[in-house]
Amino acid sequence: MIKDRLQKQLISASQKFEEPEWFQNFRLKALKDIDHAPIPHFSKIHYQNWDLLNGQITSSLDLEPTEFNKEIDLPEKNYLIIYGNNLLKANIDSDLIDKGLIVTDFKTALHDYPKLVKEYLNSAFKNSPSKFVNFNTAFMSNGLFVYVPKDLVISDVISVYCILPSDNNRTFAHRVLMIGDVNSELNILENYIGSSKCVSLVEEFYLKDNAKLKFNAVDNFGINSDVYLKRQFELNTNADLSWINGSVSDSNVVNDFLVNLNGENSHADFKAVALSSKKQTQGFNTRINNLGLHTVGHILQRGVILDSSHLIFNGIGQIVKGARGSDAQQESRVLMLSKNGSGDANPILLIDENDVTAGHAASVGRINESQLYYLMSRGLSEYSAQKVVILGFLNDILSEIPLDGLRQSLNNLIERKLKIG
C-alpha cells in the first residue's frame, strides 16, 4: 500500500514538472529497487536507526516556494542559489556561458540538456547498488548540474548555495551531477545550509582526461536532521582533484566519500575539517581507490569533539593489483575537548601490488591541559584558550585553503560551534 502511494506520488510530481518519460521511468525503477539494494556498512559508524529512508513522510517533491529570508554573503558574480526544490537566483558570467559552461539546477538540466544528464546520471553507481542511492534517485526534488566543456579553463570560483527548507516534517533529496570534459579546469565552492527531517544528498563527479577540479565544500546542516551525504568522483587519465571539505553541521551526518583513480597518473588530494558538538554523530567513510598506473591518493582528516558528541574517521586507501607505481597516504587525527564525547580514527590500507608506496597515521587524544593553563595564565579566557588550541590543531588544513573567503567562513563557523558547544 505504501509503495503504491509513493508510486502515484512520483508519477504525479514527475508529470507536474513535465519531466522526460525516461526520467520518470528512472525514478520508478529506483523506487522498485530500494527494497532489494543493500544498506552500506561503514566500520564503527552506527547510523542504522537514523531516519534516512523515510518515504512515508511528505517528500519535498511537492514543496511550494516560500519566502526566502536568509542572509548570505554573496560574491559579486558567478553564483547560484537553490532554495528547496527551486532555482532562486543565478548569476554566471555571460562570457563563460558563451564558451559553453553550464551551471544550473537539476530540473532545468533535465529539460535543456537531457542527453548529457541521461549519459552520466548514476553511471558511477552501476556496479555498486545502494539503498540510499536508489532512495535519492526516486525522490530527488532538484539539485545541481555543471558541465565544463573541452579545453575551457575557469580560474574564477563558482559558488553554489543549496538552502534546505528547514521543514522538519519532510524528506529532502538533492542530486549533484558534475562533468569536467577533456583539458577543462573548474574551481567550485558548494555550501549546504538548513535542515529537514530526512536529508538525502547524492553527488557524482566525472573528470575526463587532463581535467582539473578544485572542489570546496562547506556542510552546515541544522539541528533535528539525519543526513546521508554521498560524494563520488571518477577520474580519468591525468585528471586532478583537489578537495577540501569543511563539516560544521549540528545534525547527525554520515559522509560516504569515494574517489576512483581510474586513469594513469590521476591524482586526488582530500582534506577535511570537522567539529562535532552537543549529542550529534558525524561519521566519515573516506575511500580512495588507486586503480590506474602511477596514481596518487592522499587523505588528511582533522576533527574536534565537544560535549557528548561522536566523531568517526575511517580512511581507506586501496591499491589494486596492477596499479604499479601508485601512492596511497592517509592521516586522521581527532582532538577531544570533552570527557563525555567519543572519537575514532581508523586507518585502513588494502595493498595488492608490490611496486607502490603507502602509509598511514592516526590518533585520538584529549586537549593538552598544560597548553590551556599556559594560555590562560597569559590572560586568555578558557574559551579563547580553547579556540587558540583548536585553530592550531586544524591549521594544517585551514592554512592550505586558497580561498580567503572560505577560510574566514570556516573560522567563523568553528567559532560559532565553540560558543554554543
mmCIF file of C-alpha atoms in Angstrom, residues 42-283:
data_model
loop_
_atom_site.group_PDB
_atom_site.id
_atom_site.type_symbol
_atom_site.label_atom_id
_atom_site.label_comp_id
_atom_site.label_asym_id
_atom_site.label_seq_id
_atom_site.Cartn_x
_atom_site.Cartn_y
_atom_site.Cartn_z
ATOM 1 C CA PHE A 42 30.846 1.591 7.482
ATOM 2 C CA SER A 43 33.145 0.481 10.266
ATOM 3 C CA LYS A 44 32.246 1.980 13.683
ATOM 4 C CA ILE A 45 29.628 4.355 12.201
ATOM 5 C CA HIS A 46 26.306 3.352 13.746
ATOM 6 C CA TYR A 47 23.521 5.047 11.817
ATOM 7 C CA GLN A 48 21.075 2.197 11.245
ATOM 8 C CA ASN A 49 18.433 3.783 13.486
ATOM 9 C CA TRP A 50 18.610 7.173 11.798
ATOM 10 C CA ASP A 51 15.703 8.469 9.756
ATOM 11 C CA LEU A 52 17.412 8.137 6.365
ATOM 12 C CA LEU A 53 14.865 6.131 4.379
ATOM 13 C CA ASN A 54 11.613 7.720 5.418
ATOM 14 C CA GLY A 55 9.405 7.508 2.353
ATOM 15 C CA GLN A 56 6.265 7.718 4.489
ATOM 16 C CA ILE A 57 6.639 11.388 5.275
ATOM 17 C CA THR A 58 5.850 14.005 2.654
ATOM 18 C CA SER A 59 8.638 14.375 0.129
ATOM 19 C CA SER A 60 9.965 17.782 -0.881
ATOM 20 C CA LEU A 61 8.834 16.961 -4.423
ATOM 21 C CA ASP A 62 5.629 18.888 -3.782
ATOM 22 C CA LEU A 63 7.239 21.661 -1.762
ATOM 23 C CA GLU A 64 5.846 25.025 -2.787
ATOM 24 C CA PRO A 65 8.164 28.040 -2.870
ATOM 25 C CA THR A 66 8.174 30.130 0.291
ATOM 26 C CA GLU A 67 9.692 33.470 1.108
ATOM 27 C CA PHE A 68 13.470 33.321 1.339
ATOM 28 C CA ASN A 69 14.815 35.397 4.210
ATOM 29 C CA LYS A 70 18.277 34.024 4.977
ATOM 30 C CA GLU A 71 21.218 36.393 4.793
ATOM 31 C CA ILE A 72 24.043 35.158 2.569
ATOM 32 C CA ASP A 73 27.265 36.998 1.901
ATOM 33 C CA LEU A 74 27.217 36.622 -1.870
ATOM 34 C CA PRO A 75 30.130 37.268 -4.244
ATOM 35 C CA GLU A 76 29.715 39.871 -6.961
ATOM 36 C CA LYS A 77 29.211 37.259 -9.685
ATOM 37 C CA ASN A 78 29.369 33.575 -10.557
ATOM 38 C CA TYR A 79 26.959 32.153 -8.029
ATOM 39 C CA LEU A 80 23.812 30.054 -7.934
ATOM 40 C CA ILE A 81 21.182 29.790 -5.175
ATOM 41 C CA ILE A 82 18.926 26.743 -4.976
ATOM 42 C CA TYR A 83 16.243 27.046 -2.310
ATOM 43 C CA GLY A 84 14.301 23.882 -1.562
ATOM 44 C CA ASN A 85 13.406 22.497 -4.964
ATOM 45 C CA ASN A 86 13.553 25.869 -6.722
ATOM 46 C CA LEU A 87 16.291 27.775 -8.513
ATOM 47 C CA LEU A 88 16.140 31.091 -6.701
ATOM 48 C CA LYS A 89 18.845 33.068 -8.473
ATOM 49 C CA ALA A 90 21.642 32.527 -10.994
ATOM 50 C CA ASN A 91 24.431 34.978 -11.731
ATOM 51 C CA ILE A 92 27.018 33.389 -14.041
ATOM 52 C CA ASP A 93 29.440 35.381 -16.225
ATOM 53 C CA SER A 94 27.937 35.590 -19.722
ATOM 54 C CA ASP A 95 31.393 35.106 -21.278
ATOM 55 C CA LEU A 96 31.672 31.703 -19.587
ATOM 56 C CA ILE A 97 28.183 30.731 -20.748
ATOM 57 C CA ASP A 98 29.085 31.745 -24.297
ATOM 58 C CA LYS A 99 32.112 29.443 -24.074
ATOM 59 C CA GLY A 100 29.868 26.509 -23.194
ATOM 60 C CA LEU A 101 29.880 26.409 -19.387
ATOM 61 C CA ILE A 102 26.646 25.028 -17.959
ATOM 62 C CA VAL A 103 25.785 25.776 -14.315
ATOM 63 C CA THR A 104 22.131 25.303 -13.494
ATOM 64 C CA ASP A 105 19.720 23.427 -11.282
ATOM 65 C CA PHE A 106 18.958 19.771 -11.994
ATOM 66 C CA LYS A 107 15.335 20.344 -13.088
ATOM 67 C CA THR A 108 16.441 22.833 -15.730
ATOM 68 C CA ALA A 109 19.184 20.475 -16.930
ATOM 69 C CA LEU A 110 16.624 17.700 -17.417
ATOM 70 C CA HIS A 111 14.737 19.884 -19.896
ATOM 71 C CA ASP A 112 17.616 21.734 -21.558
ATOM 72 C CA TYR A 113 20.420 19.120 -21.578
ATOM 73 C CA PRO A 114 18.694 15.716 -21.413
ATOM 74 C CA LYS A 115 21.368 13.868 -23.425
ATOM 75 C CA LEU A 116 24.141 14.858 -21.020
ATOM 76 C CA VAL A 117 22.067 14.032 -17.950
ATOM 77 C CA LYS A 118 20.984 10.666 -19.323
ATOM 78 C CA GLU A 119 24.537 9.748 -20.341
ATOM 79 C CA TYR A 120 26.101 10.322 -16.921
ATOM 80 C CA LEU A 121 23.384 10.041 -14.273
ATOM 81 C CA ASN A 122 24.064 7.088 -11.935
ATOM 82 C CA SER A 123 26.940 5.863 -14.127
ATOM 83 C CA ALA A 124 29.254 5.753 -11.118
ATOM 84 C CA PHE A 125 26.868 3.503 -9.182
ATOM 85 C CA LYS A 126 26.053 0.861 -11.799
ATOM 86 C CA ASN A 127 28.263 -1.768 -10.170
ATOM 87 C CA SER A 128 27.582 -0.763 -6.571
ATOM 88 C CA PRO A 129 23.832 -0.787 -5.858
ATOM 89 C CA SER A 130 22.824 1.068 -2.704
ATOM 90 C CA LYS A 131 19.526 1.540 -0.922
ATOM 91 C CA PHE A 132 20.434 5.175 -0.260
ATOM 92 C CA VAL A 133 21.288 5.962 -3.887
ATOM 93 C CA ASN A 134 18.042 4.360 -5.071
ATOM 94 C CA PHE A 135 16.095 6.336 -2.483
ATOM 95 C CA ASN A 136 17.697 9.573 -3.646
ATOM 96 C CA THR A 137 17.116 8.743 -7.319
ATOM 97 C CA ALA A 138 13.440 8.084 -6.671
ATOM 98 C CA PHE A 139 12.728 11.152 -4.540
ATOM 99 C CA MET A 140 15.210 13.824 -5.676
ATOM 100 C CA SER A 141 13.387 17.138 -5.888
ATOM 101 C CA ASN A 142 16.133 19.168 -7.527
ATOM 102 C CA GLY A 143 19.873 19.601 -7.458
ATOM 103 C CA LEU A 144 22.849 20.993 -9.305
ATOM 104 C CA PHE A 145 24.159 20.312 -12.800
ATOM 105 C CA VAL A 146 27.574 21.515 -14.007
ATOM 106 C CA TYR A 147 29.275 20.829 -17.329
ATOM 107 C CA VAL A 148 32.671 22.300 -18.247
ATOM 108 C CA PRO A 149 33.362 21.838 -21.969
ATOM 109 C CA LYS A 150 36.604 20.657 -23.532
ATOM 110 C CA ASP A 151 39.630 22.978 -23.100
ATOM 111 C CA LEU A 152 37.731 25.562 -21.030
ATOM 112 C CA VAL A 153 39.825 26.798 -18.108
ATOM 113 C CA ILE A 154 37.883 28.711 -15.426
ATOM 114 C CA SER A 155 40.015 30.496 -12.859
ATOM 115 C CA ASP A 156 37.189 32.293 -11.053
ATOM 116 C CA VAL A 157 35.344 30.488 -8.269
ATOM 117 C CA ILE A 158 31.786 29.338 -8.974
ATOM 118 C CA SER A 159 29.816 29.473 -5.698
ATOM 119 C CA VAL A 160 26.702 27.357 -5.174
ATOM 120 C CA TYR A 161 24.344 27.765 -2.203
ATOM 121 C CA CYS A 162 21.931 24.897 -1.551
ATOM 122 C CA ILE A 163 19.389 26.012 1.037
ATOM 123 C CA LEU A 164 17.293 23.342 2.732
ATOM 124 C CA PRO A 165 13.698 24.357 3.517
ATOM 125 C CA SER A 166 14.060 23.880 7.319
ATOM 126 C CA ASP A 167 10.859 21.855 7.428
ATOM 127 C CA ASN A 168 11.291 19.020 9.905
ATOM 128 C CA ASN A 169 8.333 17.044 8.549
ATOM 129 C CA ARG A 170 9.852 16.433 5.130
ATOM 130 C CA THR A 171 12.280 14.296 3.242
ATOM 131 C CA PHE A 172 14.712 16.458 1.299
ATOM 132 C CA ALA A 173 16.511 14.711 -1.580
ATOM 133 C CA HIS A 174 19.070 16.601 -3.655
ATOM 134 C CA ARG A 175 21.279 15.421 -6.560
ATOM 135 C CA VAL A 176 24.508 16.872 -7.959
ATOM 136 C CA LEU A 177 25.930 15.876 -11.355
ATOM 137 C CA MET A 178 29.191 17.484 -12.442
ATOM 138 C CA ILE A 179 31.258 16.762 -15.580
ATOM 139 C CA GLY A 180 34.671 18.143 -16.449
ATOM 140 C CA ASP A 181 35.481 17.455 -20.096
ATOM 141 C CA VAL A 182 38.972 16.906 -21.558
ATOM 142 C CA ASN A 183 41.568 19.547 -20.539
ATOM 143 C CA SER A 184 38.995 21.554 -18.566
ATOM 144 C CA GLU A 185 39.565 23.303 -15.246
ATOM 145 C CA LEU A 186 36.989 24.338 -12.644
ATOM 146 C CA ASN A 187 37.105 25.854 -9.159
ATOM 147 C CA ILE A 188 33.801 25.461 -7.297
ATOM 148 C CA LEU A 189 32.544 26.182 -3.788
ATOM 149 C CA GLU A 190 29.454 24.292 -2.596
ATOM 150 C CA ASN A 191 27.506 25.341 0.502
ATOM 151 C CA TYR A 192 24.713 23.420 2.265
ATOM 152 C CA ILE A 193 22.626 25.390 4.756
ATOM 153 C CA GLY A 194 19.487 24.419 6.711
ATOM 154 C CA SER A 195 17.731 21.271 7.866
ATOM 155 C CA SER A 196 14.944 18.801 7.123
ATOM 156 C CA LYS A 197 13.825 15.686 8.944
ATOM 157 C CA CYS A 198 15.387 13.249 6.482
ATOM 158 C CA VAL A 199 18.146 14.537 4.178
ATOM 159 C CA SER A 200 19.405 12.522 1.208
ATOM 160 C CA LEU A 201 22.241 14.016 -0.848
ATOM 161 C CA VAL A 202 23.988 12.172 -3.670
ATOM 162 C CA GLU A 203 26.714 13.794 -5.741
ATOM 163 C CA GLU A 204 28.621 12.305 -8.679
ATOM 164 C CA PHE A 205 31.591 13.870 -10.456
ATOM 165 C CA TYR A 206 33.307 12.852 -13.697
ATOM 166 C CA LEU A 207 36.738 14.195 -14.659
ATOM 167 C CA LYS A 208 37.853 13.237 -18.161
ATOM 168 C CA ASP A 209 41.471 13.127 -19.394
ATOM 169 C CA ASN A 210 43.600 16.003 -18.063
ATOM 170 C CA ALA A 211 40.618 17.629 -16.343
ATOM 171 C CA LYS A 212 41.267 19.518 -13.105
ATOM 172 C CA LEU A 213 38.771 20.240 -10.334
ATOM 173 C CA LYS A 214 39.220 22.285 -7.184
ATOM 174 C CA PHE A 215 36.204 21.313 -5.110
ATOM 175 C CA ASN A 216 35.494 23.114 -1.843
ATOM 176 C CA ALA A 217 32.517 22.172 0.317
ATOM 177 C CA VAL A 218 31.035 23.671 3.480
ATOM 178 C CA ASP A 219 28.398 21.393 5.011
ATOM 179 C CA ASN A 220 26.347 23.293 7.586
ATOM 180 C CA PHE A 221 23.208 21.258 8.262
ATOM 181 C CA GLY A 222 20.942 22.391 11.101
ATOM 182 C CA ILE A 223 19.671 20.501 14.128
ATOM 183 C CA ASN A 224 16.990 17.795 14.078
ATOM 184 C CA SER A 225 18.235 16.327 10.811
ATOM 185 C CA ASP A 226 19.558 12.904 9.857
ATOM 186 C CA VAL A 227 21.790 13.327 6.803
ATOM 187 C CA TYR A 228 23.244 10.869 4.304
ATOM 188 C CA LEU A 229 25.805 12.589 2.081
ATOM 189 C CA LYS A 230 27.469 10.673 -0.744
ATOM 190 C CA ARG A 231 30.180 12.246 -2.879
ATOM 191 C CA GLN A 232 31.801 10.074 -5.552
ATOM 192 C CA PHE A 233 34.480 11.100 -8.052
ATOM 193 C CA GLU A 234 35.595 9.230 -11.190
ATOM 194 C CA LEU A 235 38.981 10.361 -12.563
ATOM 195 C CA ASN A 236 40.379 9.511 -15.984
ATOM 196 C CA THR A 237 43.990 9.740 -17.240
ATOM 197 C CA ASN A 238 45.971 12.656 -15.751
ATOM 198 C CA ALA A 239 42.849 14.030 -14.056
ATOM 199 C CA ASP A 240 43.476 16.022 -10.888
ATOM 200 C CA LEU A 241 41.181 16.572 -7.892
ATOM 201 C CA SER A 242 41.924 18.950 -5.021
ATOM 202 C CA TRP A 243 39.119 18.634 -2.444
ATOM 203 C CA ILE A 244 38.661 20.490 0.842
ATOM 204 C CA ASN A 245 35.627 19.576 2.982
ATOM 205 C CA GLY A 246 34.502 21.633 5.972
ATOM 206 C CA SER A 247 31.906 19.863 8.144
ATOM 207 C CA VAL A 248 30.425 22.209 10.734
ATOM 208 C CA SER A 249 26.887 20.817 10.939
ATOM 209 C CA ASP A 250 24.727 20.487 14.042
ATOM 210 C CA SER A 251 22.943 17.377 12.746
ATOM 211 C CA ASN A 252 23.713 13.688 12.523
ATOM 212 C CA VAL A 253 25.661 13.102 9.315
ATOM 213 C CA VAL A 254 27.128 10.044 7.651
ATOM 214 C CA ASN A 255 29.611 11.076 4.945
ATOM 215 C CA ASP A 256 30.148 8.420 2.275
ATOM 216 C CA PHE A 257 33.119 9.688 0.238
ATOM 217 C CA LEU A 258 34.753 7.776 -2.621
ATOM 218 C CA VAL A 259 37.354 8.630 -5.251
ATOM 219 C CA ASN A 260 38.189 6.188 -8.048
ATOM 220 C CA LEU A 261 41.531 6.905 -9.692
ATOM 221 C CA ASN A 262 40.724 5.068 -12.908
ATOM 222 C CA GLY A 263 43.216 6.594 -15.322
ATOM 223 C CA GLU A 264 47.002 6.529 -15.367
ATOM 224 C CA ASN A 265 48.667 9.391 -13.453
ATOM 225 C CA SER A 266 45.362 10.582 -11.964
ATOM 226 C CA HIS A 267 45.724 12.365 -8.636
ATOM 227 C CA ALA A 268 43.426 13.139 -5.688
ATOM 228 C CA ASP A 269 44.179 15.169 -2.588
ATOM 229 C CA PHE A 270 41.431 15.179 0.076
ATOM 230 C CA LYS A 271 41.429 17.318 3.216
ATOM 231 C CA ALA A 272 38.642 17.509 5.812
ATOM 232 C CA VAL A 273 37.997 19.502 8.967
ATOM 233 C CA ALA A 274 35.086 18.573 11.218
ATOM 234 C CA LEU A 275 33.597 19.762 14.509
ATOM 235 C CA SER A 276 31.045 17.731 16.440
ATOM 236 C CA SER A 277 29.039 19.151 19.349
ATOM 237 C CA LYS A 278 26.009 18.556 21.595
ATOM 238 C CA LYS A 279 24.808 14.958 21.071
ATOM 239 C CA GLN A 280 25.391 14.730 17.338
ATOM 240 C CA THR A 281 27.250 11.987 15.482
ATOM 241 C CA GLN A 282 29.390 12.642 12.439
ATOM 242 C CA GLY A 283 30.871 9.712 10.576
#
